[in-house]
Short mmCIF file of C-alpha atoms and ligand atoms in Angstrom, two decimals:
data_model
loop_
_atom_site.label_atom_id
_atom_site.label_comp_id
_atom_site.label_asym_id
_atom_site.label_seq_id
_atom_site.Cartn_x
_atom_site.Cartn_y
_atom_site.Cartn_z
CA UNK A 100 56.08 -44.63 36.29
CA UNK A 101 58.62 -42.47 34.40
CA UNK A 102 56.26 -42.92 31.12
CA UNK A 103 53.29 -41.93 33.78
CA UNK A 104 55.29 -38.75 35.18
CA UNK A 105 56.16 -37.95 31.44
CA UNK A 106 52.54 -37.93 30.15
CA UNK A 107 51.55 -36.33 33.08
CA UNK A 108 54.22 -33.13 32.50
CA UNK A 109 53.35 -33.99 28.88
CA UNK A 110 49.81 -32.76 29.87
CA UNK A 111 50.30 -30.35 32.38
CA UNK A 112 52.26 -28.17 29.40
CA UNK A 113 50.04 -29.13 27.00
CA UNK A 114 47.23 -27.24 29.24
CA UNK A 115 49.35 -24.61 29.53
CA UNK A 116 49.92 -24.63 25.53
CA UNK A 117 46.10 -24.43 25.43
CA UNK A 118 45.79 -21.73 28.35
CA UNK A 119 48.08 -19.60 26.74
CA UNK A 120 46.78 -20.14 22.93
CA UNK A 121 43.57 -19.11 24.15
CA UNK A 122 44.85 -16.28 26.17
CA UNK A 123 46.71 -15.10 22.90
CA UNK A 124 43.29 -16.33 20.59
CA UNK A 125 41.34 -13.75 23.09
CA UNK A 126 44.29 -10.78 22.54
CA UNK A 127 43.78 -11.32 19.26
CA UNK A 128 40.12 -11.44 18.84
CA UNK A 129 39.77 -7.93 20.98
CA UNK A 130 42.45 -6.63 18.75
CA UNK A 131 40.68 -7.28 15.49
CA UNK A 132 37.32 -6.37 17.33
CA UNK A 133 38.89 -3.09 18.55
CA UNK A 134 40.60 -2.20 14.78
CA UNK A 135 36.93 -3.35 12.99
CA UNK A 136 35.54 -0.93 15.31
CA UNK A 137 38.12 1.79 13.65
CA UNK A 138 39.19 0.78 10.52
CA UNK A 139 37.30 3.09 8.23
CA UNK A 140 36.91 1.35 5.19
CA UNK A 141 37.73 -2.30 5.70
CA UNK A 142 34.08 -3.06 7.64
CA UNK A 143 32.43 0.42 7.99
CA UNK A 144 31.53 2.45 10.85
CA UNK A 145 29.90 0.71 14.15
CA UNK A 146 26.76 1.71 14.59
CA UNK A 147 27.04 3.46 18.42
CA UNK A 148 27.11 6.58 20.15
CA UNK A 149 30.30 7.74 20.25
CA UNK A 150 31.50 9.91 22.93
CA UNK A 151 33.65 12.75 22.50
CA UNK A 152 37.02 11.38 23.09
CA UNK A 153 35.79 8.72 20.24
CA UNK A 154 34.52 11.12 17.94
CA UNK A 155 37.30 13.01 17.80
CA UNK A 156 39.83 9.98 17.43
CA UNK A 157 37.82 8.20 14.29
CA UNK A 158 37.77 11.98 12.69
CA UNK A 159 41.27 12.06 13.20
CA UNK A 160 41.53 8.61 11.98
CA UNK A 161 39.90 9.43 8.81
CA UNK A 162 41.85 12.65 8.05
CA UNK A 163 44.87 10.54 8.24
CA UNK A 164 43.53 7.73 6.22
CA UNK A 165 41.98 10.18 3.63
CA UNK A 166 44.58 13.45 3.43
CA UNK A 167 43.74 14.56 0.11
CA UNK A 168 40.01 15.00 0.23
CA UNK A 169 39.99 15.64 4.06
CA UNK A 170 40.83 18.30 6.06
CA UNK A 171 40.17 18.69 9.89
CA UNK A 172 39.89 21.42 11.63
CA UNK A 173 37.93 22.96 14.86
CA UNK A 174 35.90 26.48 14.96
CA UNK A 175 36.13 26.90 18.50
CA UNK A 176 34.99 25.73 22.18
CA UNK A 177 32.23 24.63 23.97
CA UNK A 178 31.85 26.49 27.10
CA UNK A 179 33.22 22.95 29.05
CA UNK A 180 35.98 23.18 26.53
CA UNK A 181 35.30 20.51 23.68
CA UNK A 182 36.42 21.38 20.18
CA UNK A 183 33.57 22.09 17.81
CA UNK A 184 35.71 19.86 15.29
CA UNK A 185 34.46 20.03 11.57
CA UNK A 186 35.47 17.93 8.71
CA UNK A 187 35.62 19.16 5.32
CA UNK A 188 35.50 16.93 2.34
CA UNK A 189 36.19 17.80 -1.51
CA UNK A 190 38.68 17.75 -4.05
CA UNK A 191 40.55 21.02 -2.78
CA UNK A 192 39.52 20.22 0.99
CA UNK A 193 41.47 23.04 2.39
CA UNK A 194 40.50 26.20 0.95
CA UNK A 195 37.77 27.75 -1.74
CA UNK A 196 38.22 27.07 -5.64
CA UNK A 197 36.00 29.66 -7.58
CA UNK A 198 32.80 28.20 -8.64
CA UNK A 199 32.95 25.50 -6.70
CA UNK A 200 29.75 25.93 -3.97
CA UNK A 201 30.20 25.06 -0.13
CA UNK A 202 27.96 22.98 1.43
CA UNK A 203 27.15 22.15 5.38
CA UNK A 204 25.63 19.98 7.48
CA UNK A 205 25.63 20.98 11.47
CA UNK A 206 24.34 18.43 13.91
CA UNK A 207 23.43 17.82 17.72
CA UNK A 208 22.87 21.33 18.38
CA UNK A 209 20.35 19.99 21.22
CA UNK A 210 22.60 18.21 23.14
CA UNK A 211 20.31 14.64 23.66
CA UNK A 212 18.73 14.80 19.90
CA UNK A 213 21.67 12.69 19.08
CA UNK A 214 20.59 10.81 15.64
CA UNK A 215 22.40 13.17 13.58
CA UNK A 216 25.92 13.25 15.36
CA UNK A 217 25.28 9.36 14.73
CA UNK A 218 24.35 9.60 10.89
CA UNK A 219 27.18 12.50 10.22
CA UNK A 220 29.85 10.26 11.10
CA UNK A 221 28.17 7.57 9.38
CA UNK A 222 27.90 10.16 6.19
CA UNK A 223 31.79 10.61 7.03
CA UNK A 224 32.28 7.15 6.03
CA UNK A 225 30.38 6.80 3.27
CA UNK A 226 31.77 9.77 1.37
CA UNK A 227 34.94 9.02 2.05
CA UNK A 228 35.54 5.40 1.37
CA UNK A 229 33.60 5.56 -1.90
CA UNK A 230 35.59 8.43 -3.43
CA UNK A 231 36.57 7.70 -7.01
CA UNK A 232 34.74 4.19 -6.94
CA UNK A 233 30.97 5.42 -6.28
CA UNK A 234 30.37 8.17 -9.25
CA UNK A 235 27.79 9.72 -7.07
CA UNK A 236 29.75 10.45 -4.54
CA UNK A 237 32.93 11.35 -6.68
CA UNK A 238 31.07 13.94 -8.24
CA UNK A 239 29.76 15.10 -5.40
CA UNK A 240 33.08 15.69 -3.68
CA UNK A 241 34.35 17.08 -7.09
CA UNK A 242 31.74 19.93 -7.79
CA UNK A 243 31.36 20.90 -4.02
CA UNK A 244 32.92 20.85 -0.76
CA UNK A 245 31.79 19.59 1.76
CA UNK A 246 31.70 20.79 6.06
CA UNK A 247 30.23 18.78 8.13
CA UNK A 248 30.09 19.53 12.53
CA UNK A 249 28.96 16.73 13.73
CA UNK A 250 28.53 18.08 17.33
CA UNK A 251 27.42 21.16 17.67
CA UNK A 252 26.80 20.98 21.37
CA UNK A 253 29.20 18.18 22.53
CA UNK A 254 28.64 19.29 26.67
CA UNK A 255 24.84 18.91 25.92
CA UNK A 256 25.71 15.38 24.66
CA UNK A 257 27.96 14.35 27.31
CA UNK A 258 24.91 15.16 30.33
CA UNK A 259 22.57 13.59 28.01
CA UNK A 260 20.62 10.66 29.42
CA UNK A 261 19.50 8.03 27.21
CA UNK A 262 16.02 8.81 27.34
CA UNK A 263 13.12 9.28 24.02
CA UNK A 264 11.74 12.46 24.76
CA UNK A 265 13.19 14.41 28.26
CA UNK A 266 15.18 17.27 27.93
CA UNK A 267 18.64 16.70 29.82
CA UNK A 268 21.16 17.24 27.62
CA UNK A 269 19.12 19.46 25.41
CA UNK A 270 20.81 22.83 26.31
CA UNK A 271 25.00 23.89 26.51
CA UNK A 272 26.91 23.78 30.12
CA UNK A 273 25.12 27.60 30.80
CA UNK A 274 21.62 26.11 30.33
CA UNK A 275 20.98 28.18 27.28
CA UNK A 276 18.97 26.79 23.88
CA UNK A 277 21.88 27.09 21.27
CA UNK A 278 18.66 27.54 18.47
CA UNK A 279 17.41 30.14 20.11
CA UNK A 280 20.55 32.44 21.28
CA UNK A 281 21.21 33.87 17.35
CA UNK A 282 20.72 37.84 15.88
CA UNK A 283 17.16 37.81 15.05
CA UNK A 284 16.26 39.59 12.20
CA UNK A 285 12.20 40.05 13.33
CA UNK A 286 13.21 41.03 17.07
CA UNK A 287 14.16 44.47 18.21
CA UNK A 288 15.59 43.10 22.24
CA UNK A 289 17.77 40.43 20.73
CA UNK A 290 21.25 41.35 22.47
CA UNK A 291 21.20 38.60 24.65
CA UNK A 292 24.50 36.99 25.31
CA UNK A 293 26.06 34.99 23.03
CA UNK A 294 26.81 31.32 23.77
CA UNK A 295 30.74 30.12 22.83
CA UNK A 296 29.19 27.44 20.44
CA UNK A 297 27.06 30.44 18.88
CA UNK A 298 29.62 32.65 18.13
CA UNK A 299 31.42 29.86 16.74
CA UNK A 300 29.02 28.91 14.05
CA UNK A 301 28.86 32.71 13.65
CA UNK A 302 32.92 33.67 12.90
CA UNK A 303 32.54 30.18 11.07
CA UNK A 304 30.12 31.92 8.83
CA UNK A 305 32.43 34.72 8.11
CA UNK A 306 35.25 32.44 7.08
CA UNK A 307 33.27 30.67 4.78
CA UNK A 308 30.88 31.76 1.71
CA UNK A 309 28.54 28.70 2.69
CA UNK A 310 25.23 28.39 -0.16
CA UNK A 311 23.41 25.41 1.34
CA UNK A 312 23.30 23.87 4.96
CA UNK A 313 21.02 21.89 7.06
CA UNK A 314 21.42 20.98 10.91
CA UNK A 315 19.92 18.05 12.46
CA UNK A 316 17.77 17.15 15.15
CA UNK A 317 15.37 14.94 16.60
CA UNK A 318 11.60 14.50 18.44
CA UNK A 319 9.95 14.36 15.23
CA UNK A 320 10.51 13.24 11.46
CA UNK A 321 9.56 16.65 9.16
CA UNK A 322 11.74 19.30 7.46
CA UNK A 323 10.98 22.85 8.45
CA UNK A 324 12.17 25.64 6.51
CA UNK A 325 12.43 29.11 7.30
CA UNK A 326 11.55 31.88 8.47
CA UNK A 327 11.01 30.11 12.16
CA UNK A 328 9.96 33.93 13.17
CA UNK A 329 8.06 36.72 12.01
CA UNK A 330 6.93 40.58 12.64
CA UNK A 331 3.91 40.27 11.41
CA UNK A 332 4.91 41.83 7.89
CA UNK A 333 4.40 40.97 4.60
CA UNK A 334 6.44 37.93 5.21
CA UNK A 335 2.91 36.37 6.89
CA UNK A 336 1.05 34.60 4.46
CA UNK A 337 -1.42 32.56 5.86
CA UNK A 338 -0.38 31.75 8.84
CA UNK A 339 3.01 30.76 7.14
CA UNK A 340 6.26 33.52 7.71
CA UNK A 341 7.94 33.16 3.88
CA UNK A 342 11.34 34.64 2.84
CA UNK A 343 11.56 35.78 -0.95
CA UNK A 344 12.87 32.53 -1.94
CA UNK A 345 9.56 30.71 -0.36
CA UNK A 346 9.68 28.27 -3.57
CA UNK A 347 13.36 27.37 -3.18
CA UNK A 348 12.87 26.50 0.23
CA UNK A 349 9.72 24.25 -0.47
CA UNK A 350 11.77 22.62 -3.06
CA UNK A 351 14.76 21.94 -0.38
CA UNK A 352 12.68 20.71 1.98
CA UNK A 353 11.02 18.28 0.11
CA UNK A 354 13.73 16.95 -1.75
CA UNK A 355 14.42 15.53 1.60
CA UNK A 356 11.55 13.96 2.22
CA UNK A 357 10.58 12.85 -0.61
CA UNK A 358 13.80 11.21 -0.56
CA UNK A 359 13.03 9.81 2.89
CA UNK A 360 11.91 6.43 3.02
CA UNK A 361 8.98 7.79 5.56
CA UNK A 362 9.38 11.28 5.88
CA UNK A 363 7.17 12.07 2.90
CA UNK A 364 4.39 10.58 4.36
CA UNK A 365 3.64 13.44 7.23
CA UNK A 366 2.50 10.57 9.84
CA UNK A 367 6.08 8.87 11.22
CA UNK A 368 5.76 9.57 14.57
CA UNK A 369 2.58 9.13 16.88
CA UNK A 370 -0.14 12.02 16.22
CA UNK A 371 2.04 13.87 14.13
CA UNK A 372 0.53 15.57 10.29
CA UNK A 373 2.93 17.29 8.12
CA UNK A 374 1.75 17.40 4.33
CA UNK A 375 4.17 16.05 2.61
CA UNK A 376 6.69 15.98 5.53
CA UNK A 377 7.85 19.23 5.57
CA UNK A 378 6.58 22.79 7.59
CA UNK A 379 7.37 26.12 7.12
CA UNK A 380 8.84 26.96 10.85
CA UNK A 381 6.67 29.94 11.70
CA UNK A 382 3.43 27.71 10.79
CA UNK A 383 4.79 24.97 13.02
CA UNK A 384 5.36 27.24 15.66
CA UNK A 385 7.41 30.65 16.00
CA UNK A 386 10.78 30.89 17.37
CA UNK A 387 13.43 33.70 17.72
CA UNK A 388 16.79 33.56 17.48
CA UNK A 389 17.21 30.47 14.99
CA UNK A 390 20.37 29.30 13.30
CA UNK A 391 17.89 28.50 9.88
CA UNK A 392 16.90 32.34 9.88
CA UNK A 393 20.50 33.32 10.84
CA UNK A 394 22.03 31.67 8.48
CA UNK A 395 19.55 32.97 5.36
CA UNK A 396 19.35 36.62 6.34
CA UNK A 397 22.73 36.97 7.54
CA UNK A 398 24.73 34.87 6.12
CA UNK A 399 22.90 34.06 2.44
CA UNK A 400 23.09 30.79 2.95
CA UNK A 401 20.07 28.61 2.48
CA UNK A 402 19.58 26.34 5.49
CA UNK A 403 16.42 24.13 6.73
CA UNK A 404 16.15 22.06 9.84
CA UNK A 405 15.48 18.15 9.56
CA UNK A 406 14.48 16.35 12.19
CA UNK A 407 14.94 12.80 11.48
CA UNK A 408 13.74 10.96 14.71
CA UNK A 409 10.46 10.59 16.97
CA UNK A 410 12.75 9.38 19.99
CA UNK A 411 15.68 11.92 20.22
CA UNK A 412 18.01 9.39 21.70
CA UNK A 413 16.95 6.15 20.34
CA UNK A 414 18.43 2.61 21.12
CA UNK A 415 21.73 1.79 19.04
CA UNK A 416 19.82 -1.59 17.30
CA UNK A 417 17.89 1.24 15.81
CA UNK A 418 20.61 3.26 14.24
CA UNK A 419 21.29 1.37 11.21
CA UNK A 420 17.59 1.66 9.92
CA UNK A 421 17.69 4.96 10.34
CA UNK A 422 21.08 5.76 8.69
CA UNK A 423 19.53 3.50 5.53
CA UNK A 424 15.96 5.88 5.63
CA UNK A 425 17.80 9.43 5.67
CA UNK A 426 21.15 8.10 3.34
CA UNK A 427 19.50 8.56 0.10
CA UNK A 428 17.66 12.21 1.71
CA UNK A 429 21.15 13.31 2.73
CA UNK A 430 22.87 12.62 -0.72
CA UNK A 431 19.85 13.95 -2.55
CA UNK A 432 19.75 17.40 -0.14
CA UNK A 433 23.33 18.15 -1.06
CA UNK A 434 23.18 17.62 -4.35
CA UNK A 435 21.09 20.81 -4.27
CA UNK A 436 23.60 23.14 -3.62
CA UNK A 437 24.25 23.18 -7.51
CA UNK A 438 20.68 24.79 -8.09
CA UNK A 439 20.33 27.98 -9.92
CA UNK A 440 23.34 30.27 -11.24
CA UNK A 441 26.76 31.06 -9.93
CA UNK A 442 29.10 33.51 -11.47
CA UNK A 443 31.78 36.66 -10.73
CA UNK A 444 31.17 40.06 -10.60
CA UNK A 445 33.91 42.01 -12.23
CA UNK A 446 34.44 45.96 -12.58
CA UNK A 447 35.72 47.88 -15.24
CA UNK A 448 39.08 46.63 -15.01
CA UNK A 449 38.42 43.45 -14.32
CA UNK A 450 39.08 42.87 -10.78
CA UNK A 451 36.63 40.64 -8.78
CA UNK A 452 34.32 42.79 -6.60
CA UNK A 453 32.71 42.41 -2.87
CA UNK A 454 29.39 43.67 -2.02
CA UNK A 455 28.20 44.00 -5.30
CA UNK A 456 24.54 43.90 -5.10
CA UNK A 457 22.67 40.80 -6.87
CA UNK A 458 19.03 41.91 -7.49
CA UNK A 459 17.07 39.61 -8.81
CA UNK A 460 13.70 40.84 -9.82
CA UNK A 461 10.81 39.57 -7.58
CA UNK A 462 13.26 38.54 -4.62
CA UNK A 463 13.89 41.11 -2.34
CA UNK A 464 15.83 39.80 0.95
CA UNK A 465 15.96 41.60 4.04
CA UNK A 466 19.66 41.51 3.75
CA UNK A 467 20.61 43.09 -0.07
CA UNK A 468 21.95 39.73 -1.77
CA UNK A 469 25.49 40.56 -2.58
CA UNK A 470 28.99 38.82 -3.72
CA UNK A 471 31.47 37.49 -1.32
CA UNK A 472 35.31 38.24 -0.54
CA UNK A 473 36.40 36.49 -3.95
CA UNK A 474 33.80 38.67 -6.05
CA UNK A 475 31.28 35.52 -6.21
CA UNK A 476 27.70 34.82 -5.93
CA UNK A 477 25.93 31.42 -6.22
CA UNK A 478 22.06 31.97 -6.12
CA UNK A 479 20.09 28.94 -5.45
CA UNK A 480 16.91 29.07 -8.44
CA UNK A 481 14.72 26.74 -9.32
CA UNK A 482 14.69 25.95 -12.81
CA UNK A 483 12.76 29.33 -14.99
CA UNK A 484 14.32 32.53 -16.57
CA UNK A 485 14.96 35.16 -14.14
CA UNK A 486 16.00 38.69 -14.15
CA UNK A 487 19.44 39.79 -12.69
CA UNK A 488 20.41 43.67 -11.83
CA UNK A 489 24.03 43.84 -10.70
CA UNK A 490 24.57 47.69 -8.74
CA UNK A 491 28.40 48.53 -8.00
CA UNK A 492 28.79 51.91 -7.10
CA UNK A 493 30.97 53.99 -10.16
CA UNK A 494 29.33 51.33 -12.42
CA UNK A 495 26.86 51.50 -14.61
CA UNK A 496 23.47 48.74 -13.62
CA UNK A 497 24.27 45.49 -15.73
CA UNK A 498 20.75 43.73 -16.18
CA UNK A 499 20.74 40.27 -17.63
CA UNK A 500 17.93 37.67 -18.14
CA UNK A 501 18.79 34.37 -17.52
CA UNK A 502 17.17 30.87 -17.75
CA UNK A 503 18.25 27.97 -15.51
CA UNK A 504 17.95 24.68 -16.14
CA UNK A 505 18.36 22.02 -12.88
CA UNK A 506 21.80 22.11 -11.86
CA UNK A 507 22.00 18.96 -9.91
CA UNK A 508 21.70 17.22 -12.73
CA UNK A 509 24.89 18.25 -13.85
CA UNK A 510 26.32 19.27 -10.54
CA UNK A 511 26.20 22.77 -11.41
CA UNK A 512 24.51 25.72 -10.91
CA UNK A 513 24.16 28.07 -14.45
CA UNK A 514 27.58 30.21 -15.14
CA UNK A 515 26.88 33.86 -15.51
CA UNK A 516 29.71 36.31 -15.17
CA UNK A 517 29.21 40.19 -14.72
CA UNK A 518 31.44 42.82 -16.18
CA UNK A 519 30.96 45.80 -15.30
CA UNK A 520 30.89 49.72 -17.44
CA UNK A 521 32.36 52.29 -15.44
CA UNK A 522 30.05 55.10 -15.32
CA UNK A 523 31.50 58.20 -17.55
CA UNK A 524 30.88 60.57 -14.28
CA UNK A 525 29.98 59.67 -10.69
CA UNK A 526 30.39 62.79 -8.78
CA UNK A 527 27.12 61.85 -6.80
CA UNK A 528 28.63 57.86 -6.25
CA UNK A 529 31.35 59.38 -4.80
CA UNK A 530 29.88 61.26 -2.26
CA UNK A 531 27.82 58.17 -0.98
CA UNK A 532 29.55 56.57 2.07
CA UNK A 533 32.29 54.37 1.73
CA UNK A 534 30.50 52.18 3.76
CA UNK A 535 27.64 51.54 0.91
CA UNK A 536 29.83 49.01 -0.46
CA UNK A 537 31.07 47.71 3.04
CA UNK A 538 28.56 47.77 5.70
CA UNK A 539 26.46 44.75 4.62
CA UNK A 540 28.38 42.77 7.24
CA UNK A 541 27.22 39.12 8.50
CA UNK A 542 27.50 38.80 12.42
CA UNK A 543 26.03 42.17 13.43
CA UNK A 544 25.95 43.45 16.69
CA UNK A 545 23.13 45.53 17.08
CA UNK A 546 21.51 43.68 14.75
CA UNK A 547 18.01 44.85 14.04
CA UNK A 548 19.42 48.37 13.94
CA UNK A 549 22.42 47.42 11.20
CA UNK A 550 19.74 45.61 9.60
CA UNK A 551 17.63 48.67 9.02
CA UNK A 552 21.05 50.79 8.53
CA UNK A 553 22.32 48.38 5.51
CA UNK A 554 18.57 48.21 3.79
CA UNK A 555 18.32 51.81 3.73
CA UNK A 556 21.98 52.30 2.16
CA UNK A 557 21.59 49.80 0.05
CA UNK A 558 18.27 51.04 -1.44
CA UNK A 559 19.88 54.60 -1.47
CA UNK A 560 22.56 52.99 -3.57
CA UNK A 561 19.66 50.99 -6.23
CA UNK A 562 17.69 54.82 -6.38
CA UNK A 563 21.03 56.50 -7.19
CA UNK A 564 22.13 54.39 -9.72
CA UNK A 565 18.82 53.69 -11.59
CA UNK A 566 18.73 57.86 -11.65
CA UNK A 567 21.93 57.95 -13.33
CA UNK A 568 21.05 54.76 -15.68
CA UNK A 569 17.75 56.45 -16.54
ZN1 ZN B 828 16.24 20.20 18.37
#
């Protein structure tokens, strides 16, 4: 009996041994699930849609785990409050090192064409847990750094309903289409207000000297280059609107999808016929108030738009297929940013000038093409021998011809340094406005008008100078 009673407590504890191993078993196992979800390098990135709150914890996460090629920062608000966070990736993460280019990739700016917020993140994880082991990648983060917003409408994403093609989601809290609420260069009414995730992408592009950029979206598989508008100018060739740098473009865009696993082949989604896989916008269809033309005529930076899925908010079983067809297109797109030739622009005592004008001959931008805050240019060529006029006013014209082999095969763009010759008089320089040198300013206000107002100084500036030169 006492032998019965003892196997009987004998059992009763040894179901409790077992109730509370598996109790601990199950802590366990949703620990490990929960860190595998998390830990950045160990198992990857989970394929899912992350919300906000999630987002922002595994970029967190990652700046922590990588400090010295990381840095994480916001550039504002979305009207409901989210931070637009960015992460930046590179050698010297947290601020510019002369001649090395920066580089950006912006996506969810529709709201519920969610594929890119999903591969960003992805990209995220990639870069940084193959740093110094993947020499792609290393040299990549060496020769340029990287930003990367992986939500640029985060409100948009958080109404969003998981459907293929409605639009819920698609514009910010105020109901306003982020790609179409930009300066337009080709439109004379364009002073419509400007949403808080717009004027964050445009103080963003003050801050930074950005030479190559592409934002992501979804509803179709093609890469569409600018200009997305037109006045009905020169720029309209056949039914296409071009910019100067028409062949650059063409190159950017299909360097994506040639590097696509389906993109290339024009057909990927149902009734749809791109050549090639990539559009010029206009030709697609027109649109005003763009980021792509924003960020070309006002900013100099080169950007196309990719869109990289037929349904804009696929089913998560689908999102590793599609990180593996756009992974090798993502790499190969930003390996671009080393095209053409980089350089200073120095004046007669050899301080680094702003707003010196780059002319090269042949490419005349709406916007005169001109060096940044630390006296630098980088201007994306394909490979050819070009002709470069740098105009400082008090200088003498320094014309150079230069050939350019591919950068990106040696992730960098062609060195060429200015110095300039101070003119022996300028009384006629010096009576231009101060503001020759100043007032080519990204993030206008009246923009069309400034536009007109900077062209025509400029050019005053070129006539002067060639007179004296001549
Ligand atoms: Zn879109």
């Amino acid at each position: 009996m006492r032998v019965t009673s003892h196997t009987a407590q004998h059992q009763h504890s040894n179901r409790r041994y077992q109730t509370f191993t598996q109790g601990a078993s199950m802590i366990v196992l949703m620990l490990y699930l929960f860190l595998w979800s998390w830990l950045p390098s160990a198992h990857g990135l989970i394929f899912k849609y992350h919300n906000s709150l999630e987002m922002e914890q595994y970029l967190k996460g990652i700046n922590s785990t990588y400090p010295s090629i990381t840095h994480l920062h916001s550039i504002g608000r979305s009207v409901e409050g989210r931070e637009l966070w960015v992460l930046i990736l590179g050698h010297h993460p947290r601020e510019h090192r002369r001649g090395i280019p920066e580089f950006k990739y912006v996506g969810n700016m529709h709201g519920n064409e969610v594929v890119g917020r999903v591969l960003l993140l992805q990209l995220i994880e990639y870069l940084t847990s193959r740093y110094l082991t993947d020499p792609l990648v290393t040299r990549l983060l060496n020769s340029s750094r990287v930003h990367i917003l992986p939500s640029m409408n985060p409100d948009g994403f958080e109404s969003s309903t998981r459907d293929c093609m409605n639009i819920v989601g698609r514009y910010n809290k105020n109901g306003v289409d982020l790609n179409r609420n930009f300066p337009d260069a080709f439109e004379v009414n364009n002073n419509q207000q400007r949403q808080k995730e717009v004027e964050a992408i445009m103080n963003w592009l003050n801050t930074e000297t950005f030479v190559l950029s592409a934002n992501l979206h979804g509803g179709a598989v093609v890469a569409s280059y600018p200009y997305d508008n037109s006045k009905r100018g020169s720029e309209l060739q056949e039914g296409m609107s071009v910019t100067p740098d028409n062949d650059v473009f063409i190159h950017l865009a299909k360097t994506y999808s040639f590097n696509h696993t389906d993109m290339y082949k024009g057909n990927t989604c149902f009734g749809s016929n791109f050549p090639n896989g990539f559009t010029n916008g206009y030709q697609w269809y027109s649109l005003a108030g763009g980021m792509q033309d924003y960020n070309y005529v006002w900013a100099q930076c080169f950007e196309i738009t990719l869109e990289i899925s037929c349904c804009k908010y696929p089913q998560e079983s689908e999102l590793p297929a599609l990180w593996e067809a756009n992974k090798p297109a993502l790499l190969a797109y930003m390996k671009q940013v080393h095209l053409g030739v980089k350089g200073v622009v120095m004046d007669s005592n050899g301080n680094l000038v702003q707003n010196a004008i780059i002319e090269v001959a042949g490419r005349s931008n709406l916007n005169p093409f001109k060096t940044d805050r630390n006296g630098e240019y980088y201007k994306l060529l394909l490979p050819g021998t070009y002709t470069f006029t740098v105009i400082y006013p008090g200088h003498k014209a320094s014309t150079e011809t230069i050939s350019v082999l591919y950068g990106p095969d040696t992730f960098s763009a062609v060195t060429q340094n200015f110095l300039l010759q101070k003119l022996d008089y300028s009384p006629l320089i010096t009576q231009l406005p101060v503001s020759t040198t100043t007032s080519v300013k990204i993030n206008p206000g009246n923009n069309s008008a400034s536009l007109l107002a900077n062209t025509v100084t400029a050019l005053t500036a070129l006539v002067i100078q060639r007179l004296l030169r001549s």
